[in-house]
XYZ file of C-alpha atoms in Angstrom:
372
model
C 3.282 -41.667 21.089
C 4.681 -38.559 22.464
C 1.768 -36.302 25.278
C 2.200 -33.626 23.199
C 2.503 -35.158 19.711
C -0.418 -33.755 17.076
C -0.358 -36.573 14.073
C -3.202 -35.472 10.807
C -4.019 -38.059 9.037
C -6.017 -38.170 5.197
C -7.294 -35.425 7.460
C -10.313 -33.295 4.678
C -12.220 -30.562 5.593
C -15.969 -29.761 2.776
C -19.029 -26.857 3.319
C -20.912 -27.549 0.574
C -18.991 -28.561 -2.616
C -15.790 -26.886 -1.607
C -13.032 -28.661 -0.298
C -10.819 -26.525 2.771
C -9.358 -29.495 3.585
C -7.824 -32.127 1.425
C -6.201 -35.138 2.430
C -4.040 -33.434 4.920
C -1.363 -35.623 6.925
C 1.317 -34.093 9.259
C 3.095 -34.677 12.598
C 3.491 -32.079 14.401
C 6.594 -33.203 17.475
C 7.132 -31.712 20.776
C 10.455 -29.426 21.657
C 10.644 -27.496 18.232
C 7.909 -24.839 16.776
C 6.910 -25.544 13.860
C 5.158 -22.360 11.774
C 1.528 -23.456 9.618
C 1.774 -21.171 6.662
C -0.274 -20.709 3.628
C -2.438 -18.067 1.229
C -4.988 -16.501 2.643
C -7.927 -18.990 2.169
C -5.522 -21.962 2.081
C -7.516 -24.175 5.029
C -5.190 -23.290 8.338
C -7.675 -21.460 10.227
C -10.465 -25.012 8.978
C -6.780 -27.031 10.249
C -6.620 -25.026 13.498
C -10.218 -25.423 14.355
C -10.320 -29.309 13.722
C -6.945 -30.098 15.600
C -9.331 -28.136 18.798
C -12.719 -30.147 17.710
C -14.262 -27.094 16.819
C -14.628 -28.217 12.747
C -15.771 -32.236 12.473
C -13.600 -33.388 9.309
C -15.566 -34.647 6.666
C -12.570 -37.975 6.683
C -9.353 -38.520 8.202
C -8.893 -37.900 11.564
C -6.249 -35.463 14.164
C -5.264 -36.382 17.550
C -2.588 -34.958 20.556
C -1.477 -37.179 22.609
C -2.537 -39.986 20.287
C -6.571 -38.762 21.036
C -9.347 -36.614 19.198
C -9.432 -32.981 21.230
C -12.662 -33.874 23.118
C -11.541 -37.350 24.118
C -8.845 -35.474 26.437
C -9.355 -35.250 29.922
C -9.569 -31.367 30.934
C -8.927 -30.344 27.851
C -7.648 -26.570 28.698
C -4.925 -28.268 30.633
C -3.775 -29.711 27.870
C -3.723 -27.889 24.876
C -4.094 -24.197 25.024
C -5.137 -22.050 21.712
C -5.183 -18.709 20.595
C -7.404 -18.489 17.792
C -9.824 -15.211 18.322
C -7.944 -12.706 20.234
C -11.904 -11.069 20.217
C -13.391 -14.224 21.350
C -13.976 -12.131 24.708
C -17.030 -10.500 26.611
C -16.198 -6.993 26.262
C -18.182 -5.846 29.817
C -15.410 -8.245 32.055
C -12.052 -6.933 32.847
C -9.387 -8.981 32.317
C -8.440 -10.484 34.976
C -13.141 -11.848 35.433
C -12.771 -13.294 31.717
C -9.641 -14.742 33.014
C -11.390 -16.124 36.016
C -14.373 -17.305 34.544
C -12.297 -19.767 32.257
C -10.242 -20.860 35.375
C -13.230 -22.034 36.831
C -14.661 -24.105 34.107
C -11.325 -25.748 34.067
C -10.443 -25.970 37.828
C -6.999 -24.226 37.084
C -6.073 -22.537 40.706
C -7.607 -18.304 40.548
C -3.325 -17.177 41.583
C -3.352 -18.799 38.189
C -4.772 -15.327 36.273
C -2.363 -13.153 38.016
C 0.580 -15.371 37.294
C -0.508 -15.032 32.744
C -1.596 -11.862 33.102
C 1.592 -11.173 34.843
C 3.774 -12.878 32.033
C 1.262 -10.829 29.061
C 2.251 -7.591 30.675
C -1.898 -6.766 31.580
C -1.241 -6.723 35.505
C -1.684 -3.241 35.546
C -4.428 -3.351 33.514
C -6.400 -6.421 34.927
C -8.699 -3.940 36.144
C -9.983 -2.202 32.849
C -13.003 -3.641 30.792
C -11.382 -6.243 27.570
C -14.195 -3.901 25.141
C -11.914 -0.138 25.950
C -8.637 -2.829 24.772
C -6.214 -1.755 21.966
C -5.918 -4.818 19.397
C -2.113 -5.786 21.059
C -3.487 -5.622 24.389
C -6.356 -7.924 22.815
C -3.855 -10.047 21.712
C -2.225 -10.268 25.090
C -5.185 -10.818 26.305
C -5.559 -13.851 24.127
C -2.411 -15.110 24.374
C -2.930 -15.182 28.193
C -5.610 -17.280 27.857
C -3.744 -19.649 26.313
C -1.006 -19.489 28.474
C -3.602 -20.429 31.680
C -4.025 -24.569 32.169
C 0.450 -23.876 31.714
C -0.425 -27.096 28.822
C 1.951 -28.950 26.774
C 0.519 -27.884 23.936
C 0.222 -24.635 22.591
C -1.585 -23.265 19.545
C -1.523 -19.638 17.724
C -3.389 -18.278 14.720
C -1.453 -15.494 13.801
C 0.029 -14.301 17.628
C 1.727 -11.345 16.336
C -0.705 -9.128 14.998
C -0.973 -6.133 16.735
C 1.677 -6.515 18.398
C 4.156 -3.128 18.874
C 8.125 -3.890 18.378
C 8.561 -4.696 21.970
C 5.775 -7.414 22.003
C 6.776 -8.928 18.387
C 10.343 -9.676 20.469
C 8.578 -11.237 23.278
C 6.096 -13.213 21.991
C 9.243 -14.794 19.975
C 10.935 -15.322 23.061
C 7.774 -16.702 25.401
C 7.623 -19.496 21.680
C 11.161 -20.523 21.378
C 11.388 -20.617 25.588
C 7.856 -23.239 26.124
C 9.447 -25.041 23.104
C 13.217 -25.527 24.649
C 11.405 -26.886 27.539
C 9.655 -29.613 25.709
C 6.695 -28.350 24.468
C 4.548 -28.603 21.248
C 4.389 -25.209 19.410
C 2.319 -24.609 17.170
C 1.744 -21.084 15.104
C 0.564 -19.800 12.089
C 1.060 -16.824 10.386
C 1.504 -14.641 7.381
C 4.649 -12.817 8.097
C 7.481 -14.566 7.043
C 10.480 -12.637 8.589
C 9.537 -13.841 12.192
C 8.578 -17.298 11.150
C 12.212 -17.599 10.031
C 13.417 -15.628 13.066
C 11.091 -18.449 15.560
C 10.417 -21.515 13.454
C 12.783 -24.533 13.347
C 9.994 -26.345 11.457
C 7.094 -25.879 8.230
C 4.181 -27.325 7.364
C 3.144 -24.945 4.456
C -0.149 -25.763 2.165
C -1.513 -24.539 -0.051
C -5.591 -25.083 -1.406
C -6.069 -27.434 1.828
C -3.023 -29.544 0.858
C 0.621 -30.292 1.892
C 3.227 -28.532 0.196
C 5.851 -28.596 2.815
C 6.838 -30.854 5.509
C 10.948 -30.211 6.447
C 13.177 -27.703 8.571
C 13.031 -23.853 7.904
C 16.780 -24.515 6.038
C 15.925 -27.484 4.302
C 12.285 -25.293 2.872
C 14.737 -22.438 1.894
C 17.505 -24.666 0.192
C 14.452 -26.625 -1.947
C 12.791 -23.823 -2.760
C 15.305 -21.163 -4.153
C 18.532 -20.657 -6.411
C 21.331 -19.429 -4.255
C 23.480 -16.896 -6.565
C 26.680 -14.570 -6.125
C 26.224 -11.085 -6.820
C 29.193 -9.199 -9.260
C 30.403 -5.715 -9.547
C 33.168 -5.187 -11.784
C 35.476 -1.747 -11.540
C 32.508 1.027 -13.231
C 34.381 2.265 -16.406
C 35.619 -1.283 -17.449
C 32.436 -2.360 -19.547
C 35.673 -4.359 -22.000
C 36.125 -6.833 -18.372
C 32.482 -7.119 -17.798
C 31.655 -8.728 -20.609
C 35.283 -10.593 -20.623
C 33.951 -12.072 -17.386
C 30.491 -13.030 -18.344
C 32.420 -14.672 -22.037
C 34.272 -16.777 -19.379
C 31.250 -17.754 -16.925
C 29.197 -19.091 -19.433
C 32.046 -20.707 -21.213
C 32.738 -21.738 -17.876
C 28.786 -23.343 -17.617
C 27.274 -20.712 -15.035
C 24.788 -18.242 -16.505
C 24.616 -14.110 -16.098
C 21.880 -11.740 -15.071
C 23.045 -8.024 -15.236
C 21.112 -5.951 -12.522
C 19.358 -2.819 -12.887
C 22.507 -0.959 -10.813
C 24.469 -2.710 -13.053
C 25.912 -5.562 -11.183
C 25.889 -9.177 -12.404
C 23.770 -12.346 -10.959
C 25.754 -14.918 -11.325
C 24.300 -18.691 -10.998
C 25.479 -22.268 -11.635
C 29.255 -21.361 -10.648
C 31.074 -20.622 -7.337
C 32.239 -18.029 -5.989
C 36.231 -19.063 -6.292
C 36.040 -20.117 -9.531
C 34.405 -16.720 -10.121
C 37.933 -14.565 -8.420
C 39.024 -17.660 -10.970
C 38.365 -16.569 -13.890
C 38.068 -12.782 -12.997
C 41.654 -13.247 -12.238
C 43.263 -15.041 -15.204
C 41.047 -12.768 -17.574
C 42.764 -9.594 -15.775
C 39.076 -8.120 -14.349
C 38.859 -5.730 -10.661
C 35.815 -6.472 -9.436
C 35.083 -4.257 -6.443
C 32.091 -6.845 -5.343
C 32.377 -10.862 -5.449
C 29.692 -11.641 -2.562
C 26.845 -14.964 -2.100
C 23.066 -14.537 -2.002
C 20.835 -16.605 -0.396
C 17.052 -16.427 -0.381
C 14.983 -15.464 2.557
C 12.292 -17.844 4.222
C 9.550 -14.903 2.271
C 11.426 -15.580 -1.797
C 11.150 -19.406 -0.579
C 7.853 -19.231 0.493
C 6.513 -17.108 -2.373
C 8.513 -19.273 -5.319
C 7.115 -22.624 -3.635
C 3.030 -20.648 -3.220
C 3.062 -18.491 -6.406
C 0.470 -21.123 -8.169
C -1.703 -21.607 -5.454
C -3.190 -18.444 -4.671
C -6.020 -17.520 -4.659
C -6.562 -13.902 -4.192
C -3.920 -12.532 -6.606
C -3.652 -8.948 -6.489
C -3.415 -6.987 -9.726
C -2.112 -3.416 -10.845
C -4.654 -1.065 -11.226
C -6.491 -1.173 -14.225
C -6.921 2.950 -15.083
C -3.191 3.292 -13.446
C -0.782 5.370 -16.223
C -4.633 6.333 -18.124
C -4.960 9.964 -17.122
C -2.536 12.793 -17.880
C -0.688 13.936 -14.719
C -2.061 17.227 -13.248
C -0.721 19.661 -14.459
C 1.317 22.307 -11.521
C -0.152 24.339 -10.206
C -0.983 28.484 -10.614
C -2.116 30.305 -7.585
C -5.436 32.278 -9.178
C -5.172 36.001 -10.415
C -6.545 38.672 -7.769
C -9.624 40.342 -8.462
C -8.448 43.396 -7.896
C -6.036 43.492 -10.441
C -1.679 42.978 -9.728
C 0.171 43.952 -6.715
C 0.944 48.071 -7.025
C 4.374 49.498 -6.093
C 5.670 50.547 -2.854
C 4.982 53.621 -4.455
C 2.010 53.095 -5.395
C 0.179 51.891 -2.330
C -2.495 54.692 -1.643
C -2.246 55.713 2.219
C -5.695 56.352 2.787
C -7.828 54.226 5.794
C -4.290 52.574 7.037
C -4.362 52.059 10.353
C -2.553 54.892 12.380
C -0.830 53.184 15.727
C -3.149 55.800 18.616
C -1.071 57.795 20.611
C 0.757 57.318 24.146
C -2.083 56.462 26.765
C -4.666 56.106 23.733
C -7.272 53.770 23.974
C -6.897 51.454 20.886
C -10.009 50.256 20.807
C -12.140 52.861 21.718
C -15.020 53.431 19.333
C -15.947 57.249 19.096
C -12.949 59.823 18.407
C -11.485 61.224 21.412
C -12.310 64.725 21.960
C -10.272 67.605 19.770
C -7.745 69.045 22.365
C -9.124 72.433 21.573
C -12.878 71.824 22.368
C -11.218 70.880 26.249
C -9.699 74.041 27.198
C -13.097 75.873 26.078
C -14.573 73.826 28.068
C -12.677 73.752 30.907
C -12.737 78.119 30.379
C -16.569 77.913 31.181
């Protein structure tokens, strides 16, 4: 078995009466990015913890390079993992956190600065990790996984908290590590990222294996492609004629909300021939290939433990009435010619103090005072 091969055989884990993982068997090969998918509560984190010797299987076993993790010599230099980015002493700086891990594993201190630069934390290496944002903490966890330059890497939700630049960076990093011949095993709920990153998928539901195949094969096996067809907007007769022709040819037609037709079971060239034979003008004829998210949802729809529903009270309350200004206690506003002029503010004369608290002396009085 290769140095980086991960193999699970009959892996089972029970917590009391609850079975988290049931008879799980699969292999994770080096040289590719393997995505690990499943709904919440499906057993993904428990499986990864058993890989790293953090949980003991009830039955079965999982090995890395032919050996259990606990039996690997200097395991941190062979296997790097990110399971919980918050597993950091908040009072330590990023550099000291990594330095303590390096000293425990016999890794040269110079490697700490190397991985800090790789993950983009060199400028904040002296800051306490308690002040890190979610994305910065995630980068620090990735740095810890890379510290020993390992052959096998396990990531649990590695893009959590990362900004778009960080997501692109970790995607490129995982692909680069796999291209170097390393084993990259990544769990994620972001189907769009898995579609761009993973080469192979392992999908579980309620602790059981649902799929173990390539991404393209998984999509093809769990989705049905169709053609999207749109006829001229003013040609309702043509739409009915094309529908009848397709159904007569063994296909199925479903009307879309926007007026287009979804055609299944008939290839695009045949749809074009049928439309031409009936003189139907086509404004659109395009193939549709299901996304990884659509295929995943179709496979796991019966395996979801925590299913959201519509609000039971939605629609029961009438919509609020439009806002109306309350009546003015002083009554309706008067016309402009009825506005009283009493107590209106009058600007002071030039040179006067607008904030004076006592009225100025009258001009006559001032003159009489001077005459005396």
